[in-house]
XYZ file of C-alpha atoms in Angstrom:
634
model
C -26.959 13.185 -29.874
C -27.237 16.883 -30.684
C -23.956 18.781 -30.839
C -24.078 22.523 -31.336
C -20.954 24.423 -32.249
C -20.101 27.961 -31.294
C -22.948 28.366 -28.802
C -22.197 30.686 -25.919
C -22.179 28.788 -22.620
C -21.755 30.142 -19.131
C -18.332 30.277 -17.496
C -17.439 29.351 -13.934
C -14.372 31.572 -14.084
C -12.420 33.423 -16.713
C -9.594 30.855 -16.629
C -11.926 27.867 -16.309
C -14.787 28.327 -18.789
C -17.489 25.783 -19.520
C -16.374 23.539 -22.374
C -19.589 21.585 -22.849
C -22.987 20.838 -21.409
C -24.208 17.236 -21.317
C -27.864 16.679 -20.466
C -27.976 19.937 -18.563
C -24.693 19.505 -16.655
C -21.726 21.818 -17.289
C -18.269 20.339 -17.914
C -15.469 22.854 -17.445
C -12.313 23.088 -19.487
C -10.247 22.253 -16.425
C -12.148 19.036 -15.682
C -11.888 17.868 -19.296
C -8.174 18.650 -19.587
C -7.444 16.807 -16.325
C -9.101 13.593 -17.583
C -7.854 13.964 -21.161
C -4.206 14.401 -20.222
C -4.304 11.751 -17.501
C -5.816 9.258 -19.945
C -3.097 9.948 -22.499
C -0.360 9.573 -19.874
C -1.691 6.116 -19.061
C -2.013 4.965 -22.677
C 0.742 3.714 -24.959
C -1.126 5.077 -27.978
C -2.113 8.670 -27.229
C -5.430 9.791 -28.650
C -5.904 13.108 -30.399
C -8.626 15.507 -29.309
C -11.025 14.603 -32.133
C -10.624 10.901 -31.368
C -10.958 11.320 -27.608
C -13.976 13.652 -27.522
C -16.631 10.994 -28.389
C -15.135 8.665 -25.768
C -15.368 11.400 -23.150
C -18.979 12.183 -24.057
C -19.913 8.491 -23.790
C -18.188 8.308 -20.425
C -20.163 11.280 -19.121
C -23.434 9.925 -20.539
C -22.909 6.722 -18.546
C -22.238 8.735 -15.386
C -25.416 10.707 -16.071
C -27.328 7.428 -16.462
C -26.027 6.310 -13.058
C -27.216 9.568 -11.521
C -30.615 9.172 -13.173
C -30.785 5.692 -11.609
C -30.151 7.242 -8.176
C -26.929 5.325 -7.511
C -25.252 8.453 -6.128
C -27.977 8.814 -3.461
C -27.598 5.380 -1.873
C -26.119 5.214 1.625
C -23.471 2.704 0.500
C -22.280 5.013 -2.290
C -22.238 8.101 -0.044
C -20.286 6.260 2.665
C -17.700 4.883 0.245
C -17.174 8.241 -1.466
C -16.836 9.979 1.906
C -14.089 7.518 2.801
C -12.215 8.327 -0.417
C -12.738 12.050 0.173
C -11.129 11.883 3.626
C -8.264 9.689 2.453
C -7.477 11.887 -0.542
C -7.621 14.977 1.676
C -4.710 13.871 3.886
C -1.922 15.443 1.793
C -3.766 18.788 2.027
C -4.186 18.700 5.815
C -0.640 19.678 6.620
C 1.580 22.715 6.274
C 3.336 21.951 3.005
C 6.095 24.491 3.463
C 7.046 22.930 6.796
C 6.739 19.431 5.397
C 8.922 20.284 2.395
C 11.528 21.828 4.696
C 11.572 18.732 6.908
C 11.793 16.444 3.886
C 14.718 18.380 2.454
C 16.454 18.356 5.826
C 15.887 14.604 6.085
C 17.308 14.054 2.595
C 20.361 16.214 3.291
C 21.024 14.139 6.411
C 20.396 10.919 4.508
C 23.112 11.887 2.044
C 25.840 12.037 4.668
C 27.286 10.001 7.544
C 28.296 11.423 10.902
C 30.762 9.616 13.176
C 29.557 10.206 16.716
C 29.789 9.275 20.363
C 27.303 10.188 23.063
C 26.734 10.168 26.794
C 23.187 9.506 27.997
C 21.925 10.807 31.323
C 18.665 8.951 31.670
C 15.389 10.687 32.560
C 12.587 8.218 31.859
C 9.142 9.230 30.658
C 7.671 8.665 34.121
C 10.251 10.796 35.869
C 8.821 13.714 37.836
C 9.914 17.307 37.315
C 12.494 17.275 40.108
C 14.113 14.139 38.689
C 14.338 15.704 35.250
C 15.837 18.880 36.701
C 18.456 16.800 38.487
C 19.221 14.813 35.312
C 19.605 18.019 33.299
C 21.940 19.517 35.889
C 24.103 16.388 35.787
C 24.124 16.413 31.972
C 25.143 20.079 31.921
C 28.019 19.354 34.291
C 29.291 16.422 32.196
C 28.933 18.466 28.981
C 30.961 21.312 30.502
C 33.748 18.903 31.465
C 33.802 17.412 27.966
C 33.923 20.857 26.372
C 36.763 21.799 28.725
C 38.873 19.013 27.225
C 38.344 15.945 29.430
C 38.453 12.640 27.580
C 34.966 12.062 26.172
C 35.305 8.262 26.113
C 36.339 8.158 29.775
C 33.417 10.400 30.749
C 31.055 8.101 28.818
C 32.398 5.012 30.596
C 31.815 6.717 33.965
C 28.527 8.560 33.445
C 26.659 7.247 30.401
C 23.520 5.211 31.057
C 23.313 3.794 27.525
C 24.257 0.114 28.025
C 24.783 -0.388 24.303
C 27.628 2.109 23.931
C 28.899 2.781 27.485
C 31.626 0.132 27.330
C 32.856 1.569 24.000
C 33.240 5.052 25.439
C 29.880 6.081 24.003
C 31.037 5.359 20.429
C 28.207 4.832 17.914
C 30.330 4.847 14.769
C 29.260 6.361 11.465
C 25.508 6.888 11.406
C 23.387 7.571 8.342
C 20.612 10.158 8.413
C 17.224 8.770 9.367
C 18.627 6.221 11.832
C 18.517 8.392 14.967
C 15.737 9.855 17.061
C 14.953 13.256 15.529
C 16.054 15.726 18.286
C 19.365 13.832 18.500
C 19.825 13.721 14.712
C 18.920 17.396 14.237
C 21.748 18.477 16.550
C 24.325 15.841 15.563
C 24.021 16.440 11.812
C 24.410 20.196 12.257
C 27.683 19.908 14.217
C 31.266 20.097 12.977
C 33.981 17.494 13.666
C 35.447 17.911 17.154
C 32.431 19.722 18.601
C 30.627 18.678 21.786
C 26.975 19.584 22.172
C 24.971 21.004 25.023
C 22.555 18.444 26.527
C 19.938 17.364 23.968
C 16.615 16.217 25.388
C 14.823 13.174 23.932
C 12.272 10.800 25.420
C 15.211 8.763 26.778
C 16.787 11.605 28.708
C 19.642 14.022 28.011
C 22.405 13.296 25.478
C 25.819 14.926 25.214
C 27.012 14.388 21.642
C 30.500 14.483 20.208
C 31.062 14.488 16.433
C 34.348 12.921 15.298
C 33.972 13.144 11.540
C 31.515 13.832 8.689
C 31.582 12.195 5.259
C 29.359 11.869 2.206
C 27.169 8.804 2.340
C 28.687 5.813 0.576
C 25.404 4.565 -0.850
C 24.039 1.083 -0.344
C 25.363 -2.421 -0.875
C 23.623 -5.686 -1.709
C 25.600 -8.612 -0.406
C 25.434 -12.203 0.789
C 27.448 -13.918 3.487
C 28.381 -17.323 4.842
C 28.489 -17.107 8.632
C 30.188 -19.310 11.203
C 29.349 -18.420 14.795
C 32.024 -18.122 17.477
C 30.779 -18.021 21.108
C 31.842 -14.955 23.067
C 33.573 -17.183 25.631
C 35.237 -19.388 23.009
C 38.517 -21.046 23.961
C 41.577 -20.522 21.746
C 41.060 -24.067 20.436
C 37.444 -23.352 19.366
C 38.529 -20.038 17.851
C 41.203 -21.779 15.815
C 38.802 -24.539 14.747
C 36.196 -22.055 13.506
C 38.857 -20.040 11.696
C 40.071 -23.191 9.964
C 36.516 -24.066 8.898
C 36.011 -20.564 7.497
C 39.327 -20.772 5.608
C 38.329 -24.134 4.133
C 35.034 -22.724 2.854
C 36.851 -19.722 1.388
C 39.350 -21.988 -0.411
C 36.478 -24.025 -1.874
C 34.940 -20.789 -3.175
C 38.257 -19.774 -4.730
C 38.340 -23.183 -6.391
C 34.983 -22.516 -8.047
C 32.329 -23.667 -5.566
C 28.964 -21.905 -5.929
C 28.549 -19.253 -3.210
C 24.760 -19.666 -2.816
C 25.055 -23.450 -2.571
C 27.810 -23.165 0.036
C 25.737 -20.661 2.026
C 22.743 -23.002 2.057
C 24.954 -25.881 3.187
C 27.406 -24.207 5.570
C 26.073 -20.827 6.816
C 24.820 -20.673 10.405
C 22.758 -17.529 9.845
C 19.384 -19.252 9.600
C 17.580 -16.015 8.658
C 19.117 -16.043 5.170
C 21.036 -19.298 4.640
C 18.269 -20.841 2.526
C 18.332 -17.746 0.285
C 21.979 -18.363 -0.477
C 23.050 -15.992 2.318
C 21.463 -12.976 0.598
C 20.944 -9.890 2.785
C 18.742 -6.865 2.019
C 20.228 -3.596 0.787
C 22.377 -2.139 3.581
C 23.882 1.264 4.303
C 26.361 2.711 6.792
C 25.269 1.898 10.315
C 23.300 -1.211 9.363
C 26.156 -3.649 9.945
C 28.840 -4.298 12.546
C 31.922 -2.212 11.792
C 34.208 -5.050 10.648
C 31.587 -6.381 8.224
C 30.747 -2.896 6.949
C 34.349 -1.807 6.391
C 35.045 -4.825 4.178
C 31.717 -4.689 2.321
C 32.138 -1.045 1.340
C 35.700 -1.640 0.101
C 34.745 -4.475 -2.289
C 33.961 -4.509 -5.992
C 30.785 -6.108 -7.330
C 31.255 -9.862 -7.731
C 34.180 -10.076 -5.304
C 34.314 -12.555 -2.399
C 36.134 -11.607 0.794
C 38.463 -13.689 2.905
C 36.904 -14.602 6.293
C 36.101 -11.463 8.303
C 36.061 -11.697 12.117
C 33.339 -9.758 13.944
C 32.127 -9.980 17.532
C 29.693 -12.672 16.341
C 32.032 -14.929 14.391
C 33.427 -15.321 10.886
C 31.786 -13.936 7.747
C 32.689 -14.666 4.137
C 31.114 -11.878 2.102
C 30.117 -11.648 -1.537
C 29.161 -8.253 -2.982
C 26.297 -8.662 -5.469
C 25.513 -5.028 -6.280
C 25.928 -1.442 -5.147
C 24.151 1.863 -5.716
C 24.744 5.512 -4.905
C 22.426 7.667 -2.839
C 19.067 7.862 -4.592
C 17.684 11.201 -5.746
C 15.287 13.274 -3.645
C 12.372 12.455 -5.941
C 13.110 8.723 -5.709
C 13.235 8.885 -1.921
C 10.423 11.355 -1.237
C 7.770 8.815 -0.274
C 10.199 6.824 1.862
C 11.327 9.994 3.646
C 7.725 11.019 4.184
C 7.041 7.681 5.874
C 10.077 8.180 8.095
C 8.799 11.598 9.128
C 5.443 10.196 10.203
C 7.164 7.802 12.601
C 8.906 10.381 14.799
C 8.499 13.849 16.293
C 8.477 15.414 12.841
C 5.250 13.612 12.041
C 3.182 16.133 13.991
C 5.183 19.298 13.349
C 3.700 20.167 9.945
C 0.222 19.153 11.142
C 0.487 21.289 14.285
C 1.489 24.358 12.270
C -1.337 23.660 9.819
C -3.847 23.353 12.669
C -2.632 26.644 14.134
C -3.359 28.326 10.787
C -6.812 26.715 10.633
C -7.641 28.046 14.068
C -6.688 31.544 13.006
C -8.608 31.315 9.710
C -11.746 30.057 11.465
C -11.536 32.452 14.444
C -11.137 29.653 16.975
C -11.655 30.819 20.559
C -11.807 29.034 23.910
C -13.815 30.544 26.773
C -11.503 29.895 29.706
C -14.109 31.072 32.231
C -16.644 28.528 30.987
C -13.958 25.841 30.911
C -13.322 26.568 34.597
C -17.058 26.263 35.281
C -17.202 22.850 33.598
C -14.132 21.655 35.502
C -15.831 22.680 38.748
C -19.029 20.831 37.772
C -17.019 17.592 37.561
C -16.319 17.796 41.303
C -12.680 16.743 41.078
C -13.242 13.538 39.118
C -14.656 12.518 35.762
C -16.970 9.593 36.416
C -20.497 8.577 35.413
C -21.975 11.254 37.692
C -19.823 13.995 36.165
C -20.641 12.821 32.625
C -24.370 12.813 33.427
C -24.082 16.365 34.800
C -22.194 17.675 31.758
C -24.612 16.000 29.347
C -27.360 18.345 30.640
C -25.311 21.527 30.125
C -25.407 23.743 27.026
C -22.365 25.714 28.193
C -20.321 26.861 25.168
C -16.634 26.184 25.721
C -15.180 26.996 22.296
C -16.278 28.413 18.952
C -14.919 28.313 15.390
C -16.415 29.023 11.967
C -20.142 28.571 12.564
C -19.695 25.750 15.105
C -19.599 25.386 18.872
C -18.117 22.923 21.344
C -20.370 22.545 24.377
C -20.286 20.699 27.678
C -22.694 18.178 26.111
C -20.143 17.494 23.362
C -17.438 16.904 25.978
C -19.678 14.495 27.885
C -20.519 12.525 24.748
C -16.857 12.311 23.746
C -15.541 11.308 27.178
C -18.275 8.704 27.571
C -16.761 6.657 24.737
C -13.314 6.305 26.343
C -11.849 4.960 29.550
C -10.539 7.563 31.982
C -7.245 7.098 33.877
C -7.482 6.281 37.611
C -5.393 9.340 38.527
C -6.969 12.374 36.894
C -6.155 15.984 36.189
C -9.689 17.105 35.342
C -8.683 20.441 33.829
C -6.120 18.756 31.567
C -8.660 16.130 30.430
C -11.338 18.741 29.646
C -8.885 20.918 27.700
C -7.558 17.890 25.816
C -11.120 16.953 24.811
C -11.818 20.492 23.619
C -8.638 20.397 21.542
C -9.451 16.972 20.107
C -12.989 17.980 19.130
C -11.735 21.285 17.732
C -9.134 19.578 15.542
C -11.701 17.079 14.242
C -14.241 19.836 13.543
C -11.738 22.173 11.928
C -10.559 19.309 9.737
C -14.137 18.667 8.596
C -14.557 22.339 7.758
C -11.309 22.374 5.789
C -12.174 19.193 3.856
C -15.483 20.776 2.855
C -13.529 23.700 1.350
C -10.740 21.751 -0.366
C -12.570 21.442 -3.673
C -12.775 25.246 -3.907
C -9.183 25.782 -2.782
C -7.439 23.106 -4.845
C -8.592 22.294 -8.410
C -6.449 19.127 -8.449
C -8.280 17.811 -5.368
C -11.652 18.659 -6.886
C -10.705 16.874 -10.114
C -9.483 13.822 -8.203
C -12.675 13.563 -6.142
C -14.776 13.944 -9.289
C -12.732 11.212 -10.941
C -13.318 8.835 -8.020
C -17.018 9.715 -7.887
C -17.546 9.250 -11.616
C -15.500 6.042 -11.573
C -17.687 4.570 -8.834
C -20.844 5.528 -10.710
C -19.466 4.191 -13.992
C -18.628 0.848 -12.384
C -22.061 0.397 -10.816
C -24.079 1.397 -13.875
C -21.877 -0.678 -16.223
C -22.312 -3.669 -13.957
C -26.093 -3.261 -14.108
C -26.394 -2.573 -17.815
C -23.618 -4.757 -19.235
C -21.453 -7.038 -17.085
C -24.006 -8.642 -14.792
C -26.572 -8.853 -17.572
C -24.118 -10.551 -19.910
C -23.121 -13.165 -17.346
C -26.673 -14.064 -16.246
C -28.709 -13.690 -19.467
C -28.636 -17.364 -20.559
C -31.218 -16.913 -23.305
C -29.432 -13.839 -24.592
C -26.075 -15.612 -24.657
C -27.504 -18.592 -26.527
C -29.264 -16.360 -29.060
C -26.117 -14.252 -29.554
C -24.036 -17.398 -30.090
C -26.412 -18.842 -32.686
C -26.512 -15.554 -34.572
C -22.718 -15.241 -34.601
C -21.747 -18.925 -34.649
C -19.494 -18.454 -37.664
C -17.213 -16.234 -35.559
C -16.337 -19.047 -33.175
C -13.906 -21.474 -34.764
C -11.384 -23.973 -33.430
C -8.082 -24.741 -35.049
C -8.238 -28.301 -33.635
C -11.130 -30.594 -32.682
C -12.335 -31.097 -29.117
C -13.799 -34.092 -27.312
C -16.881 -33.144 -25.280
C -18.162 -35.654 -22.747
C -17.239 -37.994 -19.891
C -14.018 -39.809 -19.049
C -14.836 -42.736 -16.764
C -12.688 -45.259 -14.833
C -14.519 -48.179 -13.188
C -13.732 -51.050 -10.829
C -15.003 -53.717 -13.247
C -17.047 -54.326 -16.394
C -20.328 -54.657 -14.516
C -19.911 -51.221 -12.917
C -18.959 -49.748 -16.297
C -22.118 -51.184 -17.843
C -24.282 -49.586 -15.136
C -22.541 -46.204 -15.459
C -23.161 -46.187 -19.216
C -26.886 -46.693 -18.560
C -26.894 -43.793 -16.082
C -25.160 -41.513 -18.570
C -27.656 -42.477 -21.271
C -30.816 -41.707 -19.250
C -29.590 -38.836 -17.006
C -29.062 -35.139 -17.742
C -25.389 -34.345 -18.260
C -25.196 -31.928 -15.334
C -26.686 -34.546 -12.957
C -24.609 -37.572 -13.964
C -21.712 -36.959 -11.570
C -24.014 -36.725 -8.544
C -25.963 -39.897 -9.429
C -22.769 -41.879 -10.045
C -21.207 -40.677 -6.784
C -24.272 -41.621 -4.726
C -24.669 -45.006 -6.449
C -21.120 -46.377 -6.457
C -18.892 -44.482 -4.046
C -18.789 -44.292 -0.251
C -16.440 -42.660 2.233
C -14.296 -45.787 2.277
C -14.740 -47.171 -1.251
C -14.398 -45.606 -4.697
C -15.734 -47.767 -7.543
C -16.017 -45.029 -10.188
C -13.942 -41.978 -11.115
C -15.810 -39.705 -13.529
C -14.768 -36.455 -15.150
C -16.747 -34.275 -17.527
C -15.194 -31.675 -19.754
C -14.215 -30.236 -23.119
C -10.786 -31.558 -24.067
C -8.237 -30.632 -26.682
C -5.392 -33.017 -27.476
C -2.902 -32.808 -24.623
C -5.438 -31.957 -21.903
C -6.070 -35.524 -20.703
C -3.971 -38.635 -21.374
C -6.969 -40.994 -21.488
C -8.773 -38.762 -23.980
C -5.578 -38.573 -26.043
C -5.442 -42.399 -26.165
C -9.129 -43.104 -26.775
C -10.038 -40.147 -29.029
C -6.884 -38.728 -30.580
C -4.951 -42.009 -31.157
C -2.347 -41.177 -28.561
C -0.075 -43.466 -26.558
C -1.671 -46.097 -24.356
C -2.029 -44.984 -20.740
C -1.341 -47.299 -17.807
C -4.568 -48.062 -15.949
C -5.267 -47.574 -12.257
C -5.196 -51.063 -10.766
C -8.247 -50.310 -8.629
C -10.214 -48.743 -11.522
C -8.910 -50.607 -14.580
C -11.982 -50.427 -16.828
C -11.932 -47.158 -18.767
C -14.339 -45.715 -21.307
C -15.434 -42.372 -22.708
C -18.923 -41.135 -23.508
C -19.464 -38.110 -25.677
C -18.591 -36.776 -29.084
C -15.806 -35.102 -31.006
C -16.556 -31.577 -32.215
C -14.815 -29.712 -35.025
C -16.450 -26.456 -33.910
C -18.462 -25.383 -30.853
C -22.087 -26.506 -30.827
C -23.229 -24.413 -27.851
C -22.229 -21.084 -26.298
C -21.138 -23.144 -23.261
C -18.315 -24.590 -25.378
C -16.807 -21.098 -25.750
C -18.546 -19.334 -22.872
C -15.732 -16.981 -21.943
C -15.307 -15.639 -25.467
C -19.052 -15.440 -26.112
C -19.661 -13.640 -22.809
C -16.960 -11.084 -23.617
C -18.391 -10.510 -27.095
C -21.924 -10.278 -25.704
C -20.762 -7.677 -23.197
C -19.254 -5.664 -26.034
C -22.528 -5.987 -27.954
C -24.637 -4.856 -24.973
C -22.242 -1.979 -24.356
C -22.601 -0.805 -27.942
C -26.416 -0.963 -27.805
C -26.466 0.871 -24.485
C -24.197 3.666 -25.729
C -26.298 4.058 -28.867
C -29.437 4.421 -26.739
C -27.753 6.971 -24.465
C -26.614 9.022 -27.458
C -30.062 8.998 -29.063
C -31.571 10.639 -25.980
C -28.611 12.898 -25.186
C -28.320 16.621 -25.592
C -24.699 17.675 -25.892
C -23.597 21.269 -26.452
C -19.909 22.005 -27.095
C -18.346 25.449 -26.984
C -16.084 25.398 -30.029
C -14.244 28.565 -28.973
C -13.183 26.922 -25.710
C -12.446 23.626 -27.456
C -9.870 25.403 -29.641
C -7.911 26.397 -26.494
C -7.469 22.803 -25.287
C -3.816 21.847 -25.350
């Protein structure tokens, strides 16, 4: 390897100069620092720059060897890397400012509880425009009456179409952020106690919301319970009987009975009884009110007296509690929540709007109208065939076009609805193709826009190449090169020692002495690796077993029969059906073949091949390091 110091190399940019050149390929300061610092973060023992530099050069020489072997040009490699590229691009294909704002809003809501009631005026997803207008008018009327001072609970009992809360006057209790549909939550968590909202539209219809109180979130609790069910139509006698049973369990617990054991024996909540009644972490709104009120008033380790809920009696033990987690701890969880509701598309939609502007996206409405007319009122096989012959340009962006042919090809892969709005379908296809194309364009530019993305893709690419070339040159070779393994073992035999002797051979149990005599003859005249098959075919059938044979390398304690017959261990009781036992083999103080220590020899042989390979790569390598840039590495 030739290393030149202080040689002037080219620079990709003033703040990202070339640090080194390996076999004609530039390595920038930024790429090196990314890998260097990431490696040190992942290691317990951080390596200094002088110690790490040779390792980095060897790493890059292996990647170069993979490229010279053409691994990076195979279709399998290109496909796999493209998959990583698209997956790693996802965090960059959204409007981060919007996403951060939504995440912060979600966390702020998560950190508080709002006590609310609501009235739902239903307007299902299939409702036509006139039905939705009528539902909105009704909701506005009810909201006005509530704001004017009429009793909200009475209005809910009369008008609400939410069967879950109607009978309770629309009362939902204290609700934690993240538990409500987003348009509802956005309004409810911005209101003050006593306020009544205007109608809020969700996919369920129109909601009138009343906020009773707001409090800081009480954190989460980890508890277990013993549950006795009480039917909703229980007679006073059954109610009293169940209460007495719950009291008896509670008294046993006070007397020292183990809670988990009692839960497994007595609890009627089959979902957790076998786990000692343990429930997952819960927060406000996760439990029925009676259970929640008691749980959040307990100290860790305490056991409650029986608590009556609408379901029956609960005896609760509080195992742990925790406060609201920090924003950083919850970020990924909040991000997952966002993707599951209306917020999931908001940041993406804003991002796509920016992409359209950046790439001069335009739709030719006149040509869209022409294509709609060509479909003749319905998109069927005839319409698709017609469009597939048309080069009409419907939209343009960057240096790309969306044509009627593209629409035909796209529609042809999906089933069309029986009732069609042709113009809506065509415009939806244009939008879908535009978003896909604009995303491709943006992904192709990410490496230039975001150094961290470029470094990550390079890391994945180099890692894939390193794996494949190492497998070819070291791992696979070491595991399949029998002659090489044997030669390496013989040369380094002194390195492979045992602290205790081993028995190497066969352990055999036979039906009688005659069978044992025949098996011994087979072992004597047959290759070791064929003995088991010959014995099986000669003596055993599907219904009868006359010989049990095992071959191995045994240390004292591995096999009771070997312990008895080789290592002077205790006598082992014989199998009544196979009472005649013998061993055939020898006792070794040290390994006689690489097969006796194959795992260790293979690992050492891999290390040996790796060392030879790296030496060869370095002999042929040309490495130039810019010492001036190297001095700026931090």
